[in-house]
Short mmCIF file of C-alpha atoms in Angstrom, two decimals:
data_model
loop_
_atom_site.label_atom_id
_atom_site.label_comp_id
_atom_site.label_asym_id
_atom_site.label_seq_id
_atom_site.Cartn_x
_atom_site.Cartn_y
_atom_site.Cartn_z
CA MET A 1 0.00 0.00 0.00
CA HIS A 2 1.13 3.52 -0.80
CA THR A 3 2.54 5.42 2.19
CA VAL A 4 2.43 9.20 2.69
CA VAL A 5 5.16 10.60 4.94
CA VAL A 6 4.21 13.80 6.75
CA GLY A 7 7.00 16.26 7.47
CA THR A 8 7.13 19.83 8.70
CA SER A 9 6.67 21.64 5.39
CA GLY A 10 3.15 20.61 4.41
CA VAL A 11 1.69 18.06 2.01
CA THR A 12 0.57 17.94 -1.62
CA ALA A 13 -2.85 17.59 -3.19
CA SER A 14 -1.91 14.10 -4.35
CA ASP A 15 -1.08 13.20 -0.74
CA VAL A 16 -4.55 14.30 0.34
CA LEU A 17 -6.23 12.29 -2.42
CA ALA A 18 -4.13 9.22 -1.62
CA VAL A 19 -5.12 9.26 2.06
CA ALA A 20 -8.73 10.41 1.66
CA ARG A 21 -9.77 8.31 -1.31
CA ALA A 22 -7.23 5.54 -1.73
CA GLY A 23 -6.64 4.67 1.92
CA ALA A 24 -2.89 5.32 1.82
CA ARG A 25 -0.96 4.77 5.06
CA VAL A 26 0.40 7.75 6.95
CA GLU A 27 3.79 7.97 8.65
CA LEU A 28 5.47 10.79 10.58
CA SER A 29 8.94 11.79 9.46
CA ASP A 30 11.78 11.95 11.98
CA GLU A 31 11.95 15.66 11.26
CA ALA A 32 8.30 16.07 12.22
CA VAL A 33 8.69 14.11 15.45
CA ALA A 34 11.66 16.27 16.44
CA ALA A 35 9.74 19.47 15.63
CA LEU A 36 6.76 18.26 17.65
CA ALA A 37 8.95 17.56 20.66
CA ALA A 38 10.72 20.94 20.44
CA ALA A 39 7.48 22.90 20.24
CA ARG A 40 6.02 20.88 23.09
CA GLY A 41 8.97 21.83 25.24
CA ILE A 42 8.12 25.51 24.70
CA VAL A 43 4.49 24.95 25.68
CA ASP A 44 5.47 23.00 28.80
CA ALA A 45 7.79 25.82 29.86
CA LEU A 46 5.04 28.39 29.43
CA ALA A 47 2.55 26.21 31.25
CA ALA A 48 4.84 26.16 34.29
CA LYS A 49 4.86 29.97 34.51
CA PRO A 50 2.25 32.00 36.42
CA ASP A 51 1.55 34.31 33.45
CA PRO A 52 -1.62 33.44 31.48
CA VAL A 53 -1.07 32.29 27.89
CA TYR A 54 -4.05 31.90 25.57
CA GLY A 55 -4.82 28.28 24.81
CA VAL A 56 -2.32 27.05 27.38
CA SER A 57 -3.58 28.42 30.68
CA THR A 58 -6.73 30.34 29.75
CA GLY A 59 -10.24 29.66 28.59
CA PHE A 60 -11.20 29.97 24.92
CA GLY A 61 -12.96 32.47 22.70
CA ALA A 62 -15.05 34.88 24.73
CA LEU A 63 -13.93 33.02 27.88
CA ALA A 64 -10.22 33.71 27.24
CA THR A 65 -10.03 36.15 30.15
CA ARG A 66 -10.15 33.38 32.77
CA HIS A 67 -6.82 32.02 34.01
CA ILE A 68 -7.01 28.25 34.48
CA SER A 69 -5.08 26.67 37.37
CA PRO A 70 -2.73 23.73 36.56
CA GLU A 71 -4.96 21.07 38.14
CA LEU A 72 -7.86 22.02 35.83
CA ARG A 73 -6.00 22.26 32.54
CA ALA A 74 -6.38 18.64 31.43
CA GLN A 75 -10.09 18.93 32.15
CA LEU A 76 -10.17 22.17 30.15
CA GLN A 77 -8.74 20.43 27.09
CA ARG A 78 -11.16 17.50 27.37
CA ASN A 79 -14.06 19.86 27.87
CA ILE A 80 -13.36 21.95 24.78
CA VAL A 81 -13.44 18.82 22.63
CA ARG A 82 -16.63 17.50 24.22
CA SER A 83 -18.49 20.80 24.13
CA HIS A 84 -17.39 21.67 20.60
CA ALA A 85 -18.41 18.25 19.22
CA ALA A 86 -21.86 19.71 18.66
CA GLY A 87 -22.52 18.86 15.03
CA MET A 88 -25.94 17.98 13.73
CA GLY A 89 -27.50 16.63 10.56
CA PRO A 90 -26.44 13.87 8.16
CA ARG A 91 -23.00 12.32 8.32
CA VAL A 92 -20.44 13.70 5.89
CA GLU A 93 -18.63 11.36 3.56
CA ARG A 94 -15.79 9.13 4.69
CA GLU A 95 -13.34 10.73 2.27
CA VAL A 96 -14.07 14.18 3.71
CA VAL A 97 -13.42 13.01 7.27
CA ARG A 98 -10.17 11.33 6.28
CA ALA A 99 -9.05 14.46 4.44
CA LEU A 100 -9.75 16.78 7.34
CA MET A 101 -8.03 14.46 9.85
CA PHE A 102 -4.99 14.15 7.59
CA LEU A 103 -4.78 17.89 7.04
CA ARG A 104 -5.05 18.59 10.77
CA LEU A 105 -2.19 16.14 11.26
CA LYS A 106 -0.25 18.05 8.60
CA THR A 107 -0.49 21.28 10.61
CA ILE A 108 0.33 19.56 13.88
CA CYS A 109 3.46 18.07 12.33
CA SER A 110 4.62 21.55 11.31
CA GLY A 111 5.96 22.06 14.82
CA HIS A 112 3.91 25.22 15.33
CA THR A 113 1.12 23.79 17.48
CA GLY A 114 2.79 22.47 20.64
CA VAL A 115 1.10 19.07 20.44
CA ARG A 116 3.06 16.07 21.75
CA PRO A 117 4.42 13.53 19.26
CA GLU A 118 2.29 10.76 20.78
CA VAL A 119 -0.93 12.64 19.94
CA ALA A 120 0.18 13.04 16.33
CA GLN A 121 1.07 9.35 16.16
CA THR A 122 -2.37 8.43 17.48
CA MET A 123 -3.95 10.46 14.68
CA ALA A 124 -1.86 8.56 12.13
CA ASP A 125 -2.80 5.25 13.79
CA VAL A 126 -6.51 6.04 13.58
CA LEU A 127 -6.20 6.88 9.88
CA ASN A 128 -4.18 3.74 9.21
CA SER A 129 -6.67 1.54 11.05
CA GLY A 130 -9.53 2.66 8.82
CA ILE A 131 -11.47 4.13 11.73
CA THR A 132 -13.53 7.13 10.60
CA PRO A 133 -15.08 9.47 13.19
CA VAL A 134 -18.75 10.33 12.74
CA VAL A 135 -18.83 13.96 11.57
CA HIS A 136 -22.05 15.83 10.87
CA GLU A 137 -23.09 18.26 8.14
CA TYR A 138 -23.64 21.32 10.33
CA GLY A 139 -21.39 22.88 12.97
CA SER A 140 -18.73 24.92 11.19
CA LEU A 141 -18.81 28.64 10.42
CA GLY A 142 -15.39 28.45 8.77
CA CYS A 143 -13.67 30.59 11.37
CA SER A 144 -11.59 29.50 14.33
CA GLY A 145 -11.43 26.48 12.10
CA ASP A 146 -13.99 23.84 11.21
CA LEU A 147 -14.69 23.55 14.91
CA ALA A 148 -17.47 21.01 15.27
CA PRO A 149 -16.22 18.66 12.50
CA LEU A 150 -12.68 18.62 13.91
CA SER A 151 -14.01 18.23 17.46
CA HIS A 152 -15.84 15.05 16.50
CA CYS A 153 -12.53 13.72 15.16
CA ALA A 154 -10.69 14.72 18.35
CA LEU A 155 -13.40 13.00 20.38
CA THR A 156 -12.53 9.74 18.65
CA LEU A 157 -8.86 10.19 19.63
CA MET A 158 -10.06 10.43 23.24
CA GLY A 159 -11.99 7.17 22.84
CA GLU A 160 -15.36 8.91 23.06
CA GLY A 161 -18.29 9.36 20.71
CA ASP A 162 -19.04 7.22 17.67
CA ALA A 163 -16.93 6.19 14.71
CA GLU A 164 -17.20 3.94 11.68
CA GLY A 165 -15.00 0.88 11.60
CA PRO A 166 -13.21 -0.50 8.53
CA ASP A 167 -16.29 -2.69 7.97
CA GLY A 168 -18.53 0.36 7.64
CA VAL A 169 -20.37 -0.26 10.91
CA VAL A 170 -20.75 2.65 13.35
CA ARG A 171 -19.78 1.75 16.91
CA PRO A 172 -18.49 3.46 20.06
CA ALA A 173 -15.05 4.89 19.30
CA GLY A 174 -13.53 3.42 22.45
CA GLU A 175 -14.37 -0.11 21.31
CA LEU A 176 -12.85 0.48 17.88
CA LEU A 177 -9.64 1.92 19.32
CA ALA A 178 -9.29 -1.05 21.68
CA GLU A 179 -9.77 -3.56 18.86
CA HIS A 180 -6.93 -1.95 16.93
CA GLY A 181 -4.60 -1.62 19.90
CA ILE A 182 -4.80 2.18 20.00
CA ALA A 183 -4.72 3.84 23.40
CA PRO A 184 -7.00 6.89 23.79
CA VAL A 185 -5.07 10.14 24.23
CA GLU A 186 -5.04 12.08 27.51
CA LEU A 187 -4.95 15.67 26.34
CA ARG A 188 -2.66 18.21 27.98
CA GLU A 189 -2.25 21.99 27.74
CA LYS A 190 -3.18 23.45 24.34
CA GLU A 191 -3.73 20.07 22.68
CA GLY A 192 -7.52 20.12 22.64
CA LEU A 193 -7.52 23.55 21.05
CA ALA A 194 -4.85 22.58 18.51
CA LEU A 195 -6.86 19.57 17.36
CA LEU A 196 -9.85 21.62 16.28
CA ASN A 197 -8.58 25.05 15.21
CA GLY A 198 -8.03 24.75 11.45
CA THR A 199 -9.58 25.09 7.99
CA ASP A 200 -8.91 21.44 7.22
CA GLY A 201 -12.41 20.32 6.25
CA MET A 202 -12.98 23.03 3.70
CA LEU A 203 -9.45 22.62 2.33
CA GLY A 204 -9.86 18.87 1.94
CA MET A 205 -13.11 19.35 0.06
CA LEU A 206 -11.45 21.97 -2.16
CA VAL A 207 -8.64 19.58 -3.08
CA MET A 208 -11.07 16.80 -3.96
CA ALA A 209 -13.36 19.14 -5.92
CA LEU A 210 -10.41 20.33 -8.00
CA ALA A 211 -9.51 16.74 -8.84
CA ASP A 212 -13.07 15.98 -9.90
CA LEU A 213 -13.46 19.21 -11.87
CA ASP A 214 -10.24 18.56 -13.77
CA THR A 215 -11.85 15.44 -15.23
CA LEU A 216 -15.22 17.12 -15.71
CA TYR A 217 -13.84 20.05 -17.69
CA LYS A 218 -12.14 17.65 -20.07
CA SER A 219 -15.38 15.66 -20.25
CA ALA A 220 -17.34 18.80 -21.08
CA ASP A 221 -14.91 19.64 -23.90
CA ILE A 222 -15.57 16.19 -25.34
CA THR A 223 -19.36 16.41 -25.08
CA ALA A 224 -19.29 19.92 -26.57
CA ALA A 225 -17.35 18.54 -29.55
CA LEU A 226 -19.87 15.71 -29.94
CA SER A 227 -22.75 18.20 -29.82
CA LEU A 228 -21.00 20.33 -32.46
CA GLU A 229 -20.84 17.25 -34.68
CA GLY A 230 -24.45 16.37 -34.00
CA LEU A 231 -25.50 19.90 -34.99
CA LEU A 232 -23.29 19.88 -38.12
CA GLY A 233 -21.39 22.83 -36.74
CA THR A 234 -18.06 24.24 -37.82
CA ASP A 235 -14.74 23.59 -36.15
CA LYS A 236 -13.18 26.67 -37.75
CA VAL A 237 -13.93 28.68 -34.58
CA LEU A 238 -11.52 26.41 -32.72
CA ALA A 239 -8.48 27.40 -34.76
CA PRO A 240 -5.45 28.15 -32.54
CA GLU A 241 -4.83 31.53 -34.20
CA LEU A 242 -8.27 32.75 -33.09
CA HIS A 243 -7.60 31.89 -29.47
CA ALA A 244 -4.06 33.22 -29.54
CA ILE A 245 -5.39 36.77 -29.95
CA ARG A 246 -7.36 36.41 -26.70
CA PRO A 247 -4.71 34.54 -24.75
CA HIS A 248 -6.58 33.14 -21.76
CA PRO A 249 -4.83 29.82 -21.03
CA GLY A 250 -8.00 27.90 -20.20
CA GLN A 251 -9.74 29.02 -23.37
CA GLY A 252 -6.83 27.89 -25.50
CA ALA A 253 -6.71 24.52 -23.76
CA SER A 254 -10.44 23.94 -24.17
CA ALA A 255 -10.39 24.86 -27.86
CA ALA A 256 -7.39 22.58 -28.42
CA ASN A 257 -9.21 19.70 -26.72
CA MET A 258 -12.31 20.16 -28.89
CA LEU A 259 -10.22 20.42 -32.03
CA ALA A 260 -8.35 17.23 -31.14
CA VAL A 261 -11.62 15.35 -30.59
CA LEU A 262 -13.08 16.62 -33.88
CA LYS A 263 -10.04 15.81 -36.04
CA GLY A 264 -11.11 13.78 -39.06
CA SER A 265 -14.85 14.34 -38.65
CA GLU A 266 -17.15 14.31 -41.69
CA LEU A 267 -19.89 16.03 -39.67
CA THR A 268 -18.32 19.46 -39.30
CA GLY A 269 -18.58 22.40 -41.70
CA HIS A 270 -22.04 21.84 -43.23
CA HIS A 271 -23.21 25.42 -42.66
CA GLN A 272 -24.25 25.95 -46.25
CA ASP A 273 -26.09 22.67 -46.79
CA ASP A 274 -29.89 22.38 -46.65
CA ALA A 275 -30.26 24.94 -43.83
CA PRO A 276 -27.63 27.64 -44.46
CA ARG A 277 -26.28 29.63 -41.52
CA VAL A 278 -23.43 32.03 -41.04
CA GLN A 279 -22.53 31.14 -37.45
CA ASP A 280 -23.28 28.51 -34.85
CA ALA A 281 -25.20 29.47 -31.72
CA TYR A 282 -23.27 30.78 -28.74
CA SER A 283 -23.62 27.52 -26.81
CA VAL A 284 -21.61 25.81 -29.56
CA ARG A 285 -19.38 28.62 -30.81
CA CYS A 286 -18.44 29.99 -27.37
CA ALA A 287 -17.89 26.64 -25.63
CA PRO A 288 -14.11 27.20 -25.25
CA GLN A 289 -14.61 30.68 -23.84
CA VAL A 290 -16.99 29.50 -21.11
CA ALA A 291 -15.15 26.29 -20.26
CA GLY A 292 -11.86 28.14 -20.48
CA ALA A 293 -12.92 30.74 -17.95
CA GLY A 294 -13.81 27.91 -15.60
CA ARG A 295 -10.41 26.32 -16.16
CA ASP A 296 -8.69 29.60 -15.27
CA THR A 297 -10.83 29.82 -12.15
CA MET A 298 -9.60 26.36 -11.24
CA ALA A 299 -6.00 27.47 -11.74
CA HIS A 300 -6.50 30.26 -9.21
CA ALA A 301 -8.23 27.90 -6.79
CA ARG A 302 -5.38 25.42 -7.15
CA LEU A 303 -2.88 28.15 -6.24
CA VAL A 304 -4.85 28.94 -3.08
CA ALA A 305 -5.01 25.24 -2.21
CA GLU A 306 -1.25 24.84 -2.67
CA ARG A 307 -0.60 27.74 -0.32
CA GLU A 308 -2.96 26.29 2.28
CA LEU A 309 -1.39 22.85 1.97
CA ALA A 310 1.95 24.44 2.88
CA SER A 311 0.45 26.37 5.81
CA ALA A 312 0.30 25.80 9.56
CA VAL A 313 -3.14 26.94 10.68
CA ASP A 314 -3.63 27.16 14.45
CA ASN A 315 -4.21 29.70 17.20
CA PRO A 316 -2.07 30.37 19.10
CA VAL A 317 1.04 29.22 17.22
CA VAL A 318 4.49 28.34 18.48
CA LEU A 319 7.15 30.38 16.67
CA PRO A 320 10.78 29.31 16.19
CA ASP A 321 12.01 31.97 18.62
CA GLY A 322 9.94 30.46 21.42
CA ARG A 323 7.02 32.88 21.37
CA VAL A 324 3.46 31.58 21.50
CA GLU A 325 1.34 34.16 19.68
CA SER A 326 -2.34 34.57 18.97
CA ASN A 327 -3.23 35.20 15.33
CA GLY A 328 -6.07 35.09 12.80
CA ASN A 329 -4.70 32.52 10.36
CA PHE A 330 -7.61 30.19 11.08
CA HIS A 331 -9.99 32.46 9.14
CA GLY A 332 -11.31 30.58 6.12
CA ALA A 333 -11.78 33.51 3.72
CA PRO A 334 -9.05 32.52 1.21
CA VAL A 335 -10.50 29.03 0.83
CA ALA A 336 -14.14 30.09 1.04
CA TYR A 337 -13.85 32.56 -1.82
CA VAL A 338 -12.47 30.04 -4.30
CA LEU A 339 -14.96 27.38 -3.22
CA ASP A 340 -17.75 29.79 -4.10
CA PHE A 341 -16.02 30.85 -7.31
CA LEU A 342 -15.77 27.23 -8.43
CA ALA A 343 -19.50 26.71 -7.81
CA ILE A 344 -20.25 29.71 -10.04
CA ALA A 345 -18.02 28.37 -12.83
CA ALA A 346 -19.52 24.88 -12.52
CA ALA A 347 -23.05 26.27 -12.78
CA ASP A 348 -22.18 28.16 -15.95
CA LEU A 349 -20.53 25.12 -17.52
CA ALA A 350 -23.67 23.11 -16.75
CA SER A 351 -25.86 25.86 -18.16
CA ILE A 352 -24.12 25.97 -21.54
CA ALA A 353 -24.12 22.16 -21.76
CA GLU A 354 -27.89 22.13 -21.16
CA ARG A 355 -28.41 24.71 -23.92
CA ARG A 356 -26.55 22.47 -26.39
CA THR A 357 -28.66 19.50 -25.34
CA ASP A 358 -31.88 21.45 -25.82
CA ARG A 359 -30.72 22.53 -29.28
CA LEU A 360 -30.08 18.89 -30.26
CA LEU A 361 -33.68 18.02 -29.31
CA ASP A 362 -35.46 20.92 -31.03
CA LYS A 363 -36.29 20.11 -34.66
CA ASN A 364 -36.38 23.83 -35.47
CA ARG A 365 -32.77 24.31 -34.41
CA SER A 366 -31.11 20.90 -34.81
CA HIS A 367 -30.61 21.10 -38.61
CA GLY A 368 -32.42 17.96 -39.62
CA LEU A 369 -32.48 15.78 -36.53
CA PRO A 370 -35.83 14.20 -35.49
CA PRO A 371 -37.77 15.95 -32.71
CA PHE A 372 -36.32 15.03 -29.32
CA LEU A 373 -34.12 12.51 -31.14
CA ALA A 374 -37.12 10.17 -31.01
CA ASP A 375 -37.36 7.00 -33.08
CA ASP A 376 -40.99 7.65 -34.13
CA PRO A 377 -41.83 11.19 -32.96
CA GLY A 378 -45.34 11.36 -31.52
CA VAL A 379 -45.41 7.69 -30.67
CA ASP A 380 -42.01 8.09 -29.02
CA SER A 381 -41.06 11.03 -26.78
CA GLY A 382 -37.34 10.41 -27.14
CA LEU A 383 -35.16 12.45 -24.79
CA MET A 384 -37.74 15.12 -23.96
CA ILE A 385 -37.73 14.47 -20.22
CA ALA A 386 -34.00 13.76 -20.06
CA GLN A 387 -33.63 17.45 -20.88
CA TYR A 388 -36.13 18.28 -18.10
CA THR A 389 -33.91 16.41 -15.68
CA GLN A 390 -30.87 18.24 -16.98
CA ALA A 391 -32.66 21.59 -16.64
CA ALA A 392 -33.65 20.79 -13.06
CA LEU A 393 -30.04 19.98 -12.24
CA VAL A 394 -28.84 23.24 -13.79
CA SER A 395 -31.44 25.24 -11.90
CA GLU A 396 -30.29 23.67 -8.64
CA MET A 397 -26.68 24.50 -9.53
CA LYS A 398 -27.59 28.14 -10.08
CA ARG A 399 -28.98 28.25 -6.54
CA LEU A 400 -25.84 26.57 -5.25
CA ALA A 401 -23.77 29.26 -6.99
CA VAL A 402 -25.02 31.90 -4.54
CA PRO A 403 -21.88 32.60 -2.46
CA ALA A 404 -21.77 31.37 1.11
CA SER A 405 -18.72 33.54 1.79
CA ALA A 406 -20.75 36.71 1.25
CA ASP A 407 -22.56 35.87 4.48
CA SER A 408 -21.31 36.17 8.03
CA ILE A 409 -23.11 35.44 11.29
CA PRO A 410 -21.50 36.50 14.60
CA SER A 411 -20.74 33.92 17.28
CA SER A 412 -19.02 33.44 20.65
CA ALA A 413 -20.56 36.50 22.30
CA MET A 414 -19.31 38.72 19.43
CA GLN A 415 -15.69 37.65 19.92
CA GLU A 416 -15.90 35.80 16.61
CA ASP A 417 -17.87 38.54 14.88
CA HIS A 418 -16.89 37.86 11.26
CA VAL A 419 -16.77 34.32 9.88
CA SER A 420 -16.05 32.85 6.43
CA MET A 421 -18.77 30.19 6.02
CA GLY A 422 -16.15 28.22 4.10
CA TRP A 423 -17.43 24.84 5.27
CA SER A 424 -20.86 25.68 3.84
CA ALA A 425 -19.24 26.80 0.59
CA ALA A 426 -17.42 23.47 0.40
CA ARG A 427 -20.52 21.41 1.10
CA LYS A 428 -22.54 23.08 -1.65
CA LEU A 429 -19.63 22.79 -4.09
CA ARG A 430 -19.62 19.03 -3.57
CA THR A 431 -23.29 18.96 -4.57
CA ALA A 432 -22.57 21.20 -7.54
CA VAL A 433 -19.78 18.90 -8.75
CA ASP A 434 -22.07 15.90 -8.36
CA ASN A 435 -24.79 17.60 -10.40
CA LEU A 436 -22.35 18.79 -13.06
CA THR A 437 -21.38 15.17 -13.63
CA ARG A 438 -25.02 14.31 -14.32
CA VAL A 439 -25.47 17.30 -16.63
CA VAL A 440 -22.43 16.31 -18.70
CA ALA A 441 -23.70 12.71 -18.78
CA ILE A 442 -27.03 13.79 -20.25
CA GLU A 443 -25.31 15.87 -22.93
CA LEU A 444 -23.17 12.84 -23.71
CA TYR A 445 -26.28 10.69 -24.01
CA ALA A 446 -28.01 13.13 -26.35
CA ALA A 447 -24.95 14.02 -28.44
CA THR A 448 -23.91 10.43 -29.11
CA ARG A 449 -27.46 9.61 -30.22
CA ALA A 450 -27.50 12.67 -32.49
CA VAL A 451 -24.19 11.74 -34.08
CA GLU A 452 -25.40 8.20 -34.78
CA LEU A 453 -28.59 9.56 -36.36
CA ARG A 454 -26.49 11.43 -38.96
CA GLU A 455 -26.47 8.53 -41.38
CA GLY A 456 -23.94 8.59 -44.18
CA LEU A 457 -21.49 10.87 -42.37
CA SER A 458 -18.71 9.49 -40.20
CA PRO A 459 -17.87 11.09 -36.87
CA ALA A 460 -14.31 11.84 -35.89
CA PRO A 461 -12.25 8.80 -34.82
CA ALA A 462 -12.15 10.11 -31.24
CA SER A 463 -15.93 10.53 -31.26
CA ARG A 464 -16.31 7.01 -32.60
CA ALA A 465 -14.10 5.72 -29.79
CA VAL A 466 -16.26 7.51 -27.22
CA ILE A 467 -19.48 6.16 -28.71
CA ASP A 468 -18.15 2.60 -28.84
CA ALA A 469 -16.88 2.75 -25.26
CA ALA A 470 -20.16 4.24 -24.03
CA ARG A 471 -22.21 1.56 -25.77
CA ALA A 472 -19.98 -1.14 -24.29
CA ALA A 473 -20.57 0.42 -20.85
CA GLY A 474 -24.34 0.13 -21.17
CA VAL A 475 -25.09 3.60 -22.50
CA ALA A 476 -27.65 2.59 -25.14
CA GLY A 477 -27.95 4.23 -28.54
CA PRO A 478 -30.91 5.32 -30.71
CA GLY A 479 -34.14 3.33 -30.75
CA PRO A 480 -37.75 3.23 -29.57
CA ASP A 481 -38.65 4.62 -26.13
CA ARG A 482 -37.50 2.55 -23.19
CA PHE A 483 -37.07 2.96 -19.45
CA LEU A 484 -34.62 5.86 -19.61
CA ALA A 485 -33.35 6.19 -16.04
CA PRO A 486 -30.99 3.16 -16.24
CA ASP A 487 -29.48 4.51 -19.48
CA LEU A 488 -28.83 7.90 -17.85
CA ALA A 489 -27.37 6.18 -14.79
CA ALA A 490 -24.98 4.28 -17.06
CA ALA A 491 -23.95 7.54 -18.74
CA ASP A 492 -23.41 9.13 -15.33
CA ALA A 493 -21.22 6.22 -14.21
CA PHE A 494 -19.27 6.40 -17.48
CA VAL A 495 -18.46 10.09 -16.97
CA ARG A 496 -17.94 9.84 -13.20
CA ALA A 497 -15.35 7.07 -13.50
CA GLY A 498 -13.33 9.03 -16.07
CA HIS A 499 -14.10 6.55 -18.84
CA LEU A 500 -15.32 9.27 -21.20
CA VAL A 501 -11.98 11.07 -21.08
CA ALA A 502 -10.05 7.80 -21.27
CA ALA A 503 -11.98 6.73 -24.39
CA ALA A 504 -11.30 9.99 -26.22
CA GLU A 505 -7.64 9.94 -25.25
CA THR A 506 -7.12 6.55 -26.89
CA VAL A 507 -7.26 8.58 -30.12
CA THR A 508 -6.28 12.13 -29.17
CA GLY A 509 -3.57 11.36 -26.64
CA PRO A 510 -3.62 13.26 -23.32
CA LEU A 511 -6.09 16.13 -23.32
CA ARG A 512 -5.19 19.40 -21.61
#
């Protein structure tokens, strides 16, 4: 099994994906263990002094003015975890919990938190055992960290609360730890606070969304090319020299992808046939501009994610000169903004894909295709309601594109009076990505049928490879009406697994 070694300088997006989705093992580097021990020595020295230090010998948030005596400090750390584990609603996905635990471990291993090496090792042991704390949908405002979600994870380290075992069964966390030979941690000064004061949940969801969107943007380029073929459109608008004079990188990449898919097609360039036209509709002609803008948005979001992956997010932090300083680095604004931005871009990509699908189904705009791509229009309804489903998904995505980060609701007796709502932005982005997959799948379903209905004209070799692979995967072709939901589910699975991109790339080579 792949192993990810955590040091003091952060982790990569591929590390997060390996641990969250592929179950990679986690190990602490010797450098990290040494940094943990050194920072802990600083915290222990401060704890022995009479002067109050936030997070070490004081209460938290609005209660930070109370000095806590040494005999109550272990109780203080236990209590913050128990009281902050206040999430409600449905459980979040296993991959999200693993990502946020791994990213909290990343910050702890930076040597800036003052947590003991044995606590960090316990976190790694829990990840490696396949134990997944039960974390709920609601409880984070994206400021002072993803407090409730991280607290539920910290509760598992203490042997309290509920967790899911490797077998998928939810049981008391203490039982699961015992079965795997993991001793519950006894938290000391600052450790409870350090376990729950980070933007790890929203960052983990950002990293995974970027990975999914990378595949989806390539998929959308392919389905746009198929729709262009089905509509007998022109590929001249994809010429590199046209995109060079508006040099947005994403636009150029999207146009190049579409051009590669369309190479060798007999279906393009029929503008002056039976139904002459000067230009294709915007949804066809401007596909690279819209998808390209989304790609450039992703590039910015990836830059933010890379910076966060190299960050140590905690409050207070232990500095190399021995100071323990309060700060505001836990605020989720940088991550929240790009999560919202990605949801906007995803909604627009879905919207233009739906417009192409609708055009394929409308006999007045499809340039010779049967109404709704039906086998016997009137007797058969064809893909009429598939487009309804697609439209419903797009409408939902438009609602999800409303920014969460534009909102703020004060908490902690006005001490935390401006929050990022980044966790909420991440949760709705996950739904948006899920829906975008379905939207692209429906365009794929309609476009492949349209291409096959153009008898006597051969699609591009890459298009043919996509159609053949889709049919082999259970995505049925033209014919009389049938129970449509299973066909759409097969198309969704085909796109979701990356098989659409893989099929096109057997001809085009790697797409951008």
